[in-house]
Amino acid sequence: MNINPIYEREHRVSTRSLRLSTAILVFNFVVAGFTLIEMNGVVDYARKTSSIDYTSFLQIFKIVVFVPVVLLIFVGPSFISGAISDERHRGTLEILLTTKMTAKSIVVGKFLSLMASIMIILVSQLPITAILFLYGGITVGDVVKLTLNFIVFVVLLISMGVFCSSISRKTSIATALLYLAVLILFFGTLVLYFLAANSFNMNDKNFFSIIFIKVSKFILLFNPLVSMDFLLSKIMGEDSSDVLVSLFWYNNWFYINMFLDLSLSVIFLALSVVKIKPHGKTWRKYGNSNL
């Protein structure tokens, strides 16, 4: 079986780097710290009241799921944004494109290497997460859905990073663009929805308020964090259906979000291929000029 040479080189370098080892250490330390602190609080409560609140363990599970997500959002862009821009800065991108490798194989190789590195970090946290299964309340189906949601979240984040890197000459610019994109997609959509909900509550008969709330809910479908929160709410027996248009959207939010985010990821990767792909004599004479 032929292995993408870019993936093979990048993965070999990253697995031997101090940066990946440090990331694994930091992620596990932070997640374990939050888990032990919360579990200690539950145990102290049980000692004082002689009763165990199993919903508290589900709260811990929610924290354990969201802590790595938050860490990836704030730390991940600095690892991802140099995927293409570093090659361009070193002058090796043009050399790669003069070989038998295509722009598509370069983008796919970079994507797979980043995906593998991040998945190594996440897999290393499974023993911490497994502790919570001792207390029950979490089914295999719930874990499978959350895992798929998390993988799609990582795929989208990396795809955005590769695209930002492909349109930038400098890694610093790519990092700034990726942080901006993350801020808009993961937090801006929530802010937009709450503004629309506030406008709708103040005047639910206003035509523009109705359009605003519907548009904001549609945009919210692209946010994987919302899908993750809905899955966790269902596990904990909480009702989040007031956020959605109808019960249909609430029951199918996960599947719609997965489809939209995967489609968006494919678009970002395709645009990255187009951006670094050689285009005739102009490219050969002046190079692939970007930001």
PDB file of C-alpha atoms in Angstrom:
ATOM      1  CA  MET A   1       0.000   0.000   0.000  1.00  0.00           C
ATOM      2  CA  ASN A   2       1.340   3.411  -0.997  1.00  0.00           C
ATOM      3  CA  ILE A   3       1.606   5.874   1.888  1.00  0.00           C
ATOM      4  CA  ASN A   4       1.422   9.597   1.228  1.00  0.00           C
ATOM      5  CA  PRO A   5       5.068  10.758   1.540  1.00  0.00           C
ATOM      6  CA  ILE A   6       4.068  14.107   3.037  1.00  0.00           C
ATOM      7  CA  TYR A   7       2.032  12.345   5.721  1.00  0.00           C
ATOM      8  CA  GLU A   8       4.834   9.854   6.384  1.00  0.00           C
ATOM      9  CA  ARG A   9       7.460  12.586   6.765  1.00  0.00           C
ATOM     10  CA  GLU A  10       5.319  14.962   8.837  1.00  0.00           C
ATOM     11  CA  HIS A  11       3.984  12.211  11.103  1.00  0.00           C
ATOM     12  CA  ARG A  12       7.463  10.812  11.728  1.00  0.00           C
ATOM     13  CA  VAL A  13       8.799  14.263  12.612  1.00  0.00           C
ATOM     14  CA  SER A  14       5.819  15.216  14.811  1.00  0.00           C
ATOM     15  CA  THR A  15       5.800  11.978  16.825  1.00  0.00           C
ATOM     16  CA  ARG A  16       9.455  12.502  17.679  1.00  0.00           C
ATOM     17  CA  SER A  17       9.096  16.179  18.493  1.00  0.00           C
ATOM     18  CA  LEU A  18       9.103  17.653  21.969  1.00  0.00           C
ATOM     19  CA  ARG A  19       6.061  19.760  21.054  1.00  0.00           C
ATOM     20  CA  LEU A  20       3.747  16.756  20.721  1.00  0.00           C
ATOM     21  CA  SER A  21       5.025  15.224  23.962  1.00  0.00           C
ATOM     22  CA  THR A  22       4.492  18.520  25.742  1.00  0.00           C
ATOM     23  CA  ALA A  23       0.975  18.823  24.314  1.00  0.00           C
ATOM     24  CA  ILE A  24       0.082  15.311  25.530  1.00  0.00           C
ATOM     25  CA  LEU A  25       1.443  16.119  28.984  1.00  0.00           C
ATOM     26  CA  VAL A  26      -0.385  19.447  29.248  1.00  0.00           C
ATOM     27  CA  PHE A  27      -3.713  18.126  27.931  1.00  0.00           C
ATOM     28  CA  ASN A  28      -3.693  15.118  30.251  1.00  0.00           C
ATOM     29  CA  PHE A  29      -2.574  17.189  33.227  1.00  0.00           C
ATOM     30  CA  VAL A  30      -5.361  19.738  32.753  1.00  0.00           C
ATOM     31  CA  VAL A  31      -8.092  17.149  32.087  1.00  0.00           C
ATOM     32  CA  ALA A  32      -6.966  14.942  34.991  1.00  0.00           C
ATOM     33  CA  GLY A  33      -6.808  17.988  37.259  1.00  0.00           C
ATOM     34  CA  PHE A  34     -10.394  19.038  36.469  1.00  0.00           C
ATOM     35  CA  THR A  35     -11.616  15.435  36.813  1.00  0.00           C
ATOM     36  CA  LEU A  36      -9.970  14.816  40.187  1.00  0.00           C
ATOM     37  CA  ILE A  37     -11.126  18.152  41.603  1.00  0.00           C
ATOM     38  CA  GLU A  38     -14.731  17.518  40.584  1.00  0.00           C
ATOM     39  CA  MET A  39     -14.676  13.894  41.782  1.00  0.00           C
ATOM     40  CA  ASN A  40     -13.231  14.978  45.105  1.00  0.00           C
ATOM     41  CA  GLY A  41     -16.157  17.386  45.514  1.00  0.00           C
ATOM     42  CA  VAL A  42     -18.676  14.612  44.801  1.00  0.00           C
ATOM     43  CA  VAL A  43     -16.969  12.256  47.278  1.00  0.00           C
ATOM     44  CA  ASP A  44     -16.924  14.937  49.994  1.00  0.00           C
ATOM     45  CA  TYR A  45     -20.637  15.570  49.425  1.00  0.00           C
ATOM     46  CA  ALA A  46     -21.338  11.821  49.728  1.00  0.00           C
ATOM     47  CA  ARG A  47     -19.426  11.639  53.000  1.00  0.00           C
ATOM     48  CA  LYS A  48     -21.334  14.543  54.505  1.00  0.00           C
ATOM     49  CA  THR A  49     -24.820  13.555  53.359  1.00  0.00           C
ATOM     50  CA  SER A  50     -24.431   9.742  53.150  1.00  0.00           C
ATOM     51  CA  SER A  51     -25.938   9.859  49.648  1.00  0.00           C
ATOM     52  CA  ILE A  52     -24.486   9.771  46.167  1.00  0.00           C
ATOM     53  CA  ASP A  53     -25.710  12.174  43.479  1.00  0.00           C
ATOM     54  CA  TYR A  54     -25.124  10.311  40.212  1.00  0.00           C
ATOM     55  CA  THR A  55     -25.983  13.385  38.142  1.00  0.00           C
ATOM     56  CA  SER A  56     -22.818  14.957  39.515  1.00  0.00           C
ATOM     57  CA  PHE A  57     -20.767  12.272  37.777  1.00  0.00           C
ATOM     58  CA  LEU A  58     -22.519  13.145  34.513  1.00  0.00           C
ATOM     59  CA  GLN A  59     -21.546  16.768  35.113  1.00  0.00           C
ATOM     60  CA  ILE A  60     -17.943  15.607  35.474  1.00  0.00           C
ATOM     61  CA  PHE A  61     -18.280  13.721  32.171  1.00  0.00           C
ATOM     62  CA  LYS A  62     -19.497  16.932  30.516  1.00  0.00           C
ATOM     63  CA  ILE A  63     -16.482  18.798  31.875  1.00  0.00           C
ATOM     64  CA  VAL A  64     -14.076  16.065  30.736  1.00  0.00           C
ATOM     65  CA  VAL A  65     -15.536  16.248  27.212  1.00  0.00           C
ATOM     66  CA  PHE A  66     -15.464  20.040  26.905  1.00  0.00           C
ATOM     67  CA  VAL A  67     -12.058  20.743  28.477  1.00  0.00           C
ATOM     68  CA  PRO A  68     -10.083  19.164  25.577  1.00  0.00           C
ATOM     69  CA  VAL A  69     -12.348  21.009  23.119  1.00  0.00           C
ATOM     70  CA  VAL A  70     -11.594  24.365  24.741  1.00  0.00           C
ATOM     71  CA  LEU A  71      -7.878  23.554  24.871  1.00  0.00           C
ATOM     72  CA  LEU A  72      -7.878  22.640  21.171  1.00  0.00           C
ATOM     73  CA  ILE A  73      -9.710  25.826  20.238  1.00  0.00           C
ATOM     74  CA  PHE A  74      -7.174  28.034  22.009  1.00  0.00           C
ATOM     75  CA  VAL A  75      -3.989  26.010  21.421  1.00  0.00           C
ATOM     76  CA  GLY A  76      -4.697  24.088  18.205  1.00  0.00           C
ATOM     77  CA  PRO A  77      -4.448  26.995  15.724  1.00  0.00           C
ATOM     78  CA  SER A  78      -0.820  27.620  16.664  1.00  0.00           C
ATOM     79  CA  PHE A  79       0.003  23.999  15.701  1.00  0.00           C
ATOM     80  CA  ILE A  80      -2.159  23.831  12.581  1.00  0.00           C
ATOM     81  CA  SER A  81      -1.709  27.196  10.871  1.00  0.00           C
ATOM     82  CA  GLY A  82       1.844  26.545   9.660  1.00  0.00           C
ATOM     83  CA  ALA A  83       0.919  23.490   7.576  1.00  0.00           C
ATOM     84  CA  ILE A  84       1.386  25.142   4.156  1.00  0.00           C
ATOM     85  CA  SER A  85       2.772  28.569   5.041  1.00  0.00           C
ATOM     86  CA  ASP A  86       5.897  27.063   6.659  1.00  0.00           C
ATOM     87  CA  GLU A  87       6.662  25.202   3.430  1.00  0.00           C
ATOM     88  CA  ARG A  88       6.153  28.391   1.448  1.00  0.00           C
ATOM     89  CA  HIS A  89       8.327  30.411   3.850  1.00  0.00           C
ATOM     90  CA  ARG A  90      11.168  27.859   3.581  1.00  0.00           C
ATOM     91  CA  GLY A  91      10.823  27.829  -0.196  1.00  0.00           C
ATOM     92  CA  THR A  92      10.075  24.096  -0.272  1.00  0.00           C
ATOM     93  CA  LEU A  93       6.478  24.321  -1.496  1.00  0.00           C
ATOM     94  CA  GLU A  94       7.501  25.179  -5.048  1.00  0.00           C
ATOM     95  CA  ILE A  95      10.070  22.366  -4.959  1.00  0.00           C
ATOM     96  CA  LEU A  96       7.411  19.880  -3.865  1.00  0.00           C
ATOM     97  CA  LEU A  97       5.137  20.989  -6.686  1.00  0.00           C
ATOM     98  CA  THR A  98       7.864  20.395  -9.264  1.00  0.00           C
ATOM     99  CA  THR A  99       8.010  16.715  -8.259  1.00  0.00           C
ATOM    100  CA  LYS A 100       5.458  14.025  -9.115  1.00  0.00           C
ATOM    101  CA  MET A 101       3.425  15.081  -6.075  1.00  0.00           C
ATOM    102  CA  THR A 102       0.216  16.930  -6.822  1.00  0.00           C
ATOM    103  CA  ALA A 103      -1.283  19.813  -4.852  1.00  0.00           C
ATOM    104  CA  LYS A 104      -3.998  17.418  -3.700  1.00  0.00           C
ATOM    105  CA  SER A 105      -1.501  14.917  -2.264  1.00  0.00           C
ATOM    106  CA  ILE A 106       0.321  17.717  -0.415  1.00  0.00           C
ATOM    107  CA  VAL A 107      -2.879  19.029   1.174  1.00  0.00           C
ATOM    108  CA  VAL A 108      -4.119  15.533   2.052  1.00  0.00           C
ATOM    109  CA  GLY A 109      -0.729  14.605   3.518  1.00  0.00           C
ATOM    110  CA  LYS A 110      -0.646  17.734   5.694  1.00  0.00           C
ATOM    111  CA  PHE A 111      -4.239  17.136   6.793  1.00  0.00           C
ATOM    112  CA  LEU A 112      -3.634  13.481   7.720  1.00  0.00           C
ATOM    113  CA  SER A 113      -0.450  14.247   9.664  1.00  0.00           C
ATOM    114  CA  LEU A 114      -2.190  16.934  11.725  1.00  0.00           C
ATOM    115  CA  MET A 115      -5.189  14.660  12.250  1.00  0.00           C
ATOM    116  CA  ALA A 116      -2.967  11.820  13.457  1.00  0.00           C
ATOM    117  CA  SER A 117      -1.103  14.067  15.918  1.00  0.00           C
ATOM    118  CA  ILE A 118      -4.282  15.472  17.456  1.00  0.00           C
ATOM    119  CA  MET A 119      -5.898  12.032  17.666  1.00  0.00           C
ATOM    120  CA  ILE A 120      -2.837  10.739  19.554  1.00  0.00           C
ATOM    121  CA  ILE A 121      -3.421  13.479  22.137  1.00  0.00           C
ATOM    122  CA  LEU A 122      -7.121  12.634  22.433  1.00  0.00           C
ATOM    123  CA  VAL A 123      -6.585   8.858  22.631  1.00  0.00           C
ATOM    124  CA  SER A 124      -4.093   9.404  25.459  1.00  0.00           C
ATOM    125  CA  GLN A 125      -6.991  10.791  27.544  1.00  0.00           C
ATOM    126  CA  LEU A 126      -9.154   7.666  27.285  1.00  0.00           C
ATOM    127  CA  PRO A 127      -7.992   6.205  30.641  1.00  0.00           C
ATOM    128  CA  ILE A 128      -9.137   9.395  32.398  1.00  0.00           C
ATOM    129  CA  THR A 129     -12.514   9.315  30.651  1.00  0.00           C
ATOM    130  CA  ALA A 130     -12.923   5.587  31.350  1.00  0.00           C
ATOM    131  CA  ILE A 131     -12.953   6.257  35.106  1.00  0.00           C
ATOM    132  CA  LEU A 132     -16.382   7.862  34.768  1.00  0.00           C
ATOM    133  CA  PHE A 133     -17.887   4.697  33.269  1.00  0.00           C
ATOM    134  CA  LEU A 134     -17.599   3.070  36.682  1.00  0.00           C
ATOM    135  CA  TYR A 135     -20.556   5.161  37.855  1.00  0.00           C
ATOM    136  CA  GLY A 136     -22.917   4.337  34.962  1.00  0.00           C
ATOM    137  CA  GLY A 137     -25.442   6.569  33.204  1.00  0.00           C
ATOM    138  CA  ILE A 138     -23.450   6.653  29.955  1.00  0.00           C
ATOM    139  CA  THR A 139     -24.223   4.192  27.159  1.00  0.00           C
ATOM    140  CA  VAL A 140     -22.000   2.961  24.335  1.00  0.00           C
ATOM    141  CA  GLY A 141     -24.230   4.753  21.818  1.00  0.00           C
ATOM    142  CA  ASP A 142     -23.708   8.051  23.633  1.00  0.00           C
ATOM    143  CA  VAL A 143     -19.944   7.588  23.554  1.00  0.00           C
ATOM    144  CA  VAL A 144     -19.970   6.689  19.837  1.00  0.00           C
ATOM    145  CA  LYS A 145     -21.967   9.812  18.942  1.00  0.00           C
ATOM    146  CA  LEU A 146     -19.756  12.062  21.067  1.00  0.00           C
ATOM    147  CA  THR A 147     -16.635  10.503  19.533  1.00  0.00           C
ATOM    148  CA  LEU A 148     -17.940  11.090  16.005  1.00  0.00           C
ATOM    149  CA  ASN A 149     -18.890  14.652  16.946  1.00  0.00           C
ATOM    150  CA  PHE A 150     -15.396  15.225  18.330  1.00  0.00           C
ATOM    151  CA  ILE A 151     -13.708  13.771  15.232  1.00  0.00           C
ATOM    152  CA  VAL A 152     -15.781  15.981  12.926  1.00  0.00           C
ATOM    153  CA  PHE A 153     -14.911  18.984  15.108  1.00  0.00           C
ATOM    154  CA  VAL A 154     -11.196  18.178  14.732  1.00  0.00           C
ATOM    155  CA  VAL A 155     -11.577  17.609  10.966  1.00  0.00           C
ATOM    156  CA  LEU A 156     -13.257  21.001  10.571  1.00  0.00           C
ATOM    157  CA  LEU A 157     -10.637  22.769  12.693  1.00  0.00           C
ATOM    158  CA  ILE A 158      -7.748  21.249  10.721  1.00  0.00           C
ATOM    159  CA  SER A 159      -9.430  21.949   7.365  1.00  0.00           C
ATOM    160  CA  MET A 160      -9.888  25.596   8.318  1.00  0.00           C
ATOM    161  CA  GLY A 161      -6.248  25.737   9.413  1.00  0.00           C
ATOM    162  CA  VAL A 162      -4.932  24.204   6.189  1.00  0.00           C
ATOM    163  CA  PHE A 163      -7.008  26.667   4.150  1.00  0.00           C
ATOM    164  CA  CYS A 164      -5.821  29.680   6.158  1.00  0.00           C
ATOM    165  CA  SER A 165      -2.255  28.428   5.765  1.00  0.00           C
ATOM    166  CA  SER A 166      -2.658  27.952   2.019  1.00  0.00           C
ATOM    167  CA  ILE A 167      -3.689  31.576   1.432  1.00  0.00           C
ATOM    168  CA  SER A 168      -0.954  33.111   3.615  1.00  0.00           C
ATOM    169  CA  ARG A 169       2.707  33.721   2.950  1.00  0.00           C
ATOM    170  CA  LYS A 170       3.510  33.952   6.672  1.00  0.00           C
ATOM    171  CA  THR A 171       2.511  31.621   9.470  1.00  0.00           C
ATOM    172  CA  SER A 172       1.711  34.566  11.748  1.00  0.00           C
ATOM    173  CA  ILE A 173      -0.929  35.771   9.283  1.00  0.00           C
ATOM    174  CA  ALA A 174      -2.317  32.243   8.924  1.00  0.00           C
ATOM    175  CA  THR A 175      -2.533  31.913  12.715  1.00  0.00           C
ATOM    176  CA  ALA A 176      -4.375  35.217  13.035  1.00  0.00           C
ATOM    177  CA  LEU A 177      -6.810  34.236  10.258  1.00  0.00           C
ATOM    178  CA  LEU A 178      -7.470  30.834  11.848  1.00  0.00           C
ATOM    179  CA  TYR A 179      -8.100  32.322  15.288  1.00  0.00           C
ATOM    180  CA  LEU A 180     -10.505  34.789  13.674  1.00  0.00           C
ATOM    181  CA  ALA A 181     -12.308  31.977  11.818  1.00  0.00           C
ATOM    182  CA  VAL A 182     -12.529  29.913  15.019  1.00  0.00           C
ATOM    183  CA  LEU A 183     -13.854  32.903  16.932  1.00  0.00           C
ATOM    184  CA  ILE A 184     -16.554  33.510  14.324  1.00  0.00           C
ATOM    185  CA  LEU A 185     -17.637  29.886  13.847  1.00  0.00           C
ATOM    186  CA  PHE A 186     -17.492  28.580  17.408  1.00  0.00           C
ATOM    187  CA  PHE A 187     -18.375  31.708  19.391  1.00  0.00           C
ATOM    188  CA  GLY A 188     -19.701  34.251  16.900  1.00  0.00           C
ATOM    189  CA  THR A 189     -22.579  31.970  15.894  1.00  0.00           C
ATOM    190  CA  LEU A 190     -23.627  31.698  19.554  1.00  0.00           C
ATOM    191  CA  VAL A 191     -23.481  35.466  20.018  1.00  0.00           C
ATOM    192  CA  LEU A 192     -25.503  35.940  16.824  1.00  0.00           C
ATOM    193  CA  TYR A 193     -28.150  33.508  18.062  1.00  0.00           C
ATOM    194  CA  PHE A 194     -28.487  35.147  21.489  1.00  0.00           C
ATOM    195  CA  LEU A 195     -28.796  38.588  19.865  1.00  0.00           C
ATOM    196  CA  ALA A 196     -31.473  37.223  17.532  1.00  0.00           C
ATOM    197  CA  ALA A 197     -33.275  35.487  20.416  1.00  0.00           C
ATOM    198  CA  ASN A 198     -33.266  38.705  22.425  1.00  0.00           C
ATOM    199  CA  SER A 199     -34.633  40.655  19.456  1.00  0.00           C
ATOM    200  CA  PHE A 200     -37.310  38.005  18.867  1.00  0.00           C
ATOM    201  CA  ASN A 201     -38.369  37.970  22.535  1.00  0.00           C
ATOM    202  CA  MET A 202     -38.756  41.746  22.530  1.00  0.00           C
ATOM    203  CA  ASN A 203     -40.961  41.717  19.421  1.00  0.00           C
ATOM    204  CA  ASP A 204     -41.988  38.264  18.211  1.00  0.00           C
ATOM    205  CA  LYS A 205     -44.317  39.711  15.532  1.00  0.00           C
ATOM    206  CA  ASN A 206     -41.677  41.776  13.772  1.00  0.00           C
ATOM    207  CA  PHE A 207     -40.829  40.366  10.331  1.00  0.00           C
ATOM    208  CA  PHE A 208     -37.108  41.147  10.592  1.00  0.00           C
ATOM    209  CA  SER A 209     -36.908  39.589  14.069  1.00  0.00           C
ATOM    210  CA  ILE A 210     -38.438  36.373  12.720  1.00  0.00           C
ATOM    211  CA  ILE A 211     -36.014  36.261   9.778  1.00  0.00           C
ATOM    212  CA  PHE A 212     -33.090  37.092  12.085  1.00  0.00           C
ATOM    213  CA  ILE A 213     -33.865  34.254  14.510  1.00  0.00           C
ATOM    214  CA  LYS A 214     -34.342  31.718  11.691  1.00  0.00           C
ATOM    215  CA  VAL A 215     -31.084  32.695   9.985  1.00  0.00           C
ATOM    216  CA  SER A 216     -29.187  32.562  13.284  1.00  0.00           C
ATOM    217  CA  LYS A 217     -30.524  29.075  14.023  1.00  0.00           C
ATOM    218  CA  PHE A 218     -29.482  27.870  10.581  1.00  0.00           C
ATOM    219  CA  ILE A 219     -25.971  29.263  11.056  1.00  0.00           C
ATOM    220  CA  LEU A 220     -25.871  27.609  14.486  1.00  0.00           C
ATOM    221  CA  LEU A 221     -26.199  24.250  12.701  1.00  0.00           C
ATOM    222  CA  PHE A 222     -22.568  24.628  11.570  1.00  0.00           C
ATOM    223  CA  ASN A 223     -21.294  24.898  15.151  1.00  0.00           C
ATOM    224  CA  PRO A 224     -20.086  21.459  16.356  1.00  0.00           C
ATOM    225  CA  LEU A 225     -19.932  22.688  19.957  1.00  0.00           C
ATOM    226  CA  VAL A 226     -23.703  23.181  19.954  1.00  0.00           C
ATOM    227  CA  SER A 227     -24.215  19.649  18.654  1.00  0.00           C
ATOM    228  CA  MET A 228     -21.909  18.340  21.375  1.00  0.00           C
ATOM    229  CA  ASP A 229     -23.804  20.265  24.033  1.00  0.00           C
ATOM    230  CA  PHE A 230     -27.138  18.855  22.825  1.00  0.00           C
ATOM    231  CA  LEU A 231     -25.779  15.301  22.969  1.00  0.00           C
ATOM    232  CA  LEU A 232     -24.520  15.850  26.504  1.00  0.00           C
ATOM    233  CA  SER A 233     -27.834  17.449  27.509  1.00  0.00           C
ATOM    234  CA  LYS A 234     -29.702  14.367  26.303  1.00  0.00           C
ATOM    235  CA  ILE A 235     -27.348  12.115  28.272  1.00  0.00           C
ATOM    236  CA  MET A 236     -27.967  14.167  31.419  1.00  0.00           C
ATOM    237  CA  GLY A 237     -31.727  14.288  30.850  1.00  0.00           C
ATOM    238  CA  GLU A 238     -31.778  18.040  30.266  1.00  0.00           C
ATOM    239  CA  ASP A 239     -34.040  19.713  27.693  1.00  0.00           C
ATOM    240  CA  SER A 240     -32.450  22.066  25.173  1.00  0.00           C
ATOM    241  CA  SER A 241     -35.238  21.938  22.627  1.00  0.00           C
ATOM    242  CA  ASP A 242     -36.208  25.571  23.265  1.00  0.00           C
ATOM    243  CA  VAL A 243     -33.112  26.568  21.303  1.00  0.00           C
ATOM    244  CA  LEU A 244     -34.351  24.868  18.154  1.00  0.00           C
ATOM    245  CA  VAL A 245     -37.031  25.545  15.598  1.00  0.00           C
ATOM    246  CA  SER A 246     -38.952  22.346  16.271  1.00  0.00           C
ATOM    247  CA  LEU A 247     -38.680  18.874  17.749  1.00  0.00           C
ATOM    248  CA  PHE A 248     -37.526  17.584  14.357  1.00  0.00           C
ATOM    249  CA  TRP A 249     -34.440  19.813  14.449  1.00  0.00           C
ATOM    250  CA  TYR A 250     -33.759  18.839  18.045  1.00  0.00           C
ATOM    251  CA  ASN A 251     -33.874  15.104  17.287  1.00  0.00           C
ATOM    252  CA  ASN A 252     -31.821  15.360  14.089  1.00  0.00           C
ATOM    253  CA  TRP A 253     -29.438  18.182  14.986  1.00  0.00           C
ATOM    254  CA  PHE A 254     -26.482  15.799  15.378  1.00  0.00           C
ATOM    255  CA  TYR A 255     -26.861  14.264  11.901  1.00  0.00           C
ATOM    256  CA  ILE A 256     -27.451  17.606  10.166  1.00  0.00           C
ATOM    257  CA  ASN A 257     -24.469  19.159  11.923  1.00  0.00           C
ATOM    258  CA  MET A 258     -22.215  16.242  10.961  1.00  0.00           C
ATOM    259  CA  PHE A 259     -23.232  16.526   7.296  1.00  0.00           C
ATOM    260  CA  LEU A 260     -22.792  20.315   7.142  1.00  0.00           C
ATOM    261  CA  ASP A 261     -19.439  20.333   8.948  1.00  0.00           C
ATOM    262  CA  LEU A 262     -18.014  17.526   6.815  1.00  0.00           C
ATOM    263  CA  SER A 263     -19.200  19.324   3.680  1.00  0.00           C
ATOM    264  CA  LEU A 264     -17.590  22.541   4.907  1.00  0.00           C
ATOM    265  CA  SER A 265     -14.344  20.665   5.627  1.00  0.00           C
ATOM    266  CA  VAL A 266     -14.261  19.218   2.105  1.00  0.00           C
ATOM    267  CA  ILE A 267     -14.809  22.698   0.655  1.00  0.00           C
ATOM    268  CA  PHE A 268     -11.934  24.157   2.707  1.00  0.00           C
ATOM    269  CA  LEU A 269      -9.571  21.365   1.627  1.00  0.00           C
ATOM    270  CA  ALA A 270     -10.638  21.689  -2.019  1.00  0.00           C
ATOM    271  CA  LEU A 271     -10.018  25.443  -1.925  1.00  0.00           C
ATOM    272  CA  SER A 272      -6.601  24.787  -0.381  1.00  0.00           C
ATOM    273  CA  VAL A 273      -5.720  22.503  -3.296  1.00  0.00           C
ATOM    274  CA  VAL A 274      -6.853  25.129  -5.806  1.00  0.00           C
ATOM    275  CA  LYS A 275      -4.878  27.848  -4.018  1.00  0.00           C
ATOM    276  CA  ILE A 276      -1.502  26.071  -4.073  1.00  0.00           C
ATOM    277  CA  LYS A 277      -1.972  24.358  -7.423  1.00  0.00           C
ATOM    278  CA  PRO A 278       0.363  25.687 -10.158  1.00  0.00           C
ATOM    279  CA  HIS A 279      -1.453  27.805 -12.743  1.00  0.00           C
ATOM    280  CA  GLY A 280       0.499  28.028 -15.992  1.00  0.00           C
ATOM    281  CA  LYS A 281       3.413  30.294 -16.870  1.00  0.00           C
ATOM    282  CA  THR A 282       2.541  33.034 -14.392  1.00  0.00           C
ATOM    283  CA  TRP A 283       2.966  30.682 -11.437  1.00  0.00           C
ATOM    284  CA  ARG A 284       6.250  29.284 -12.733  1.00  0.00           C
ATOM    285  CA  LYS A 285       7.657  32.784 -13.237  1.00  0.00           C
ATOM    286  CA  TYR A 286       6.502  34.526 -10.053  1.00  0.00           C
ATOM    287  CA  GLY A 287       5.644  31.658  -7.708  1.00  0.00           C
ATOM    288  CA  ASN A 288       2.403  31.259  -5.783  1.00  0.00           C
ATOM    289  CA  SER A 289       2.051  34.770  -4.347  1.00  0.00           C
ATOM    290  CA  ASN A 290      -0.377  35.198  -1.459  1.00  0.00           C
ATOM    291  CA  LEU A 291      -0.780  37.353   1.588  1.00  0.00           C
TER     292      LEU A 291
END
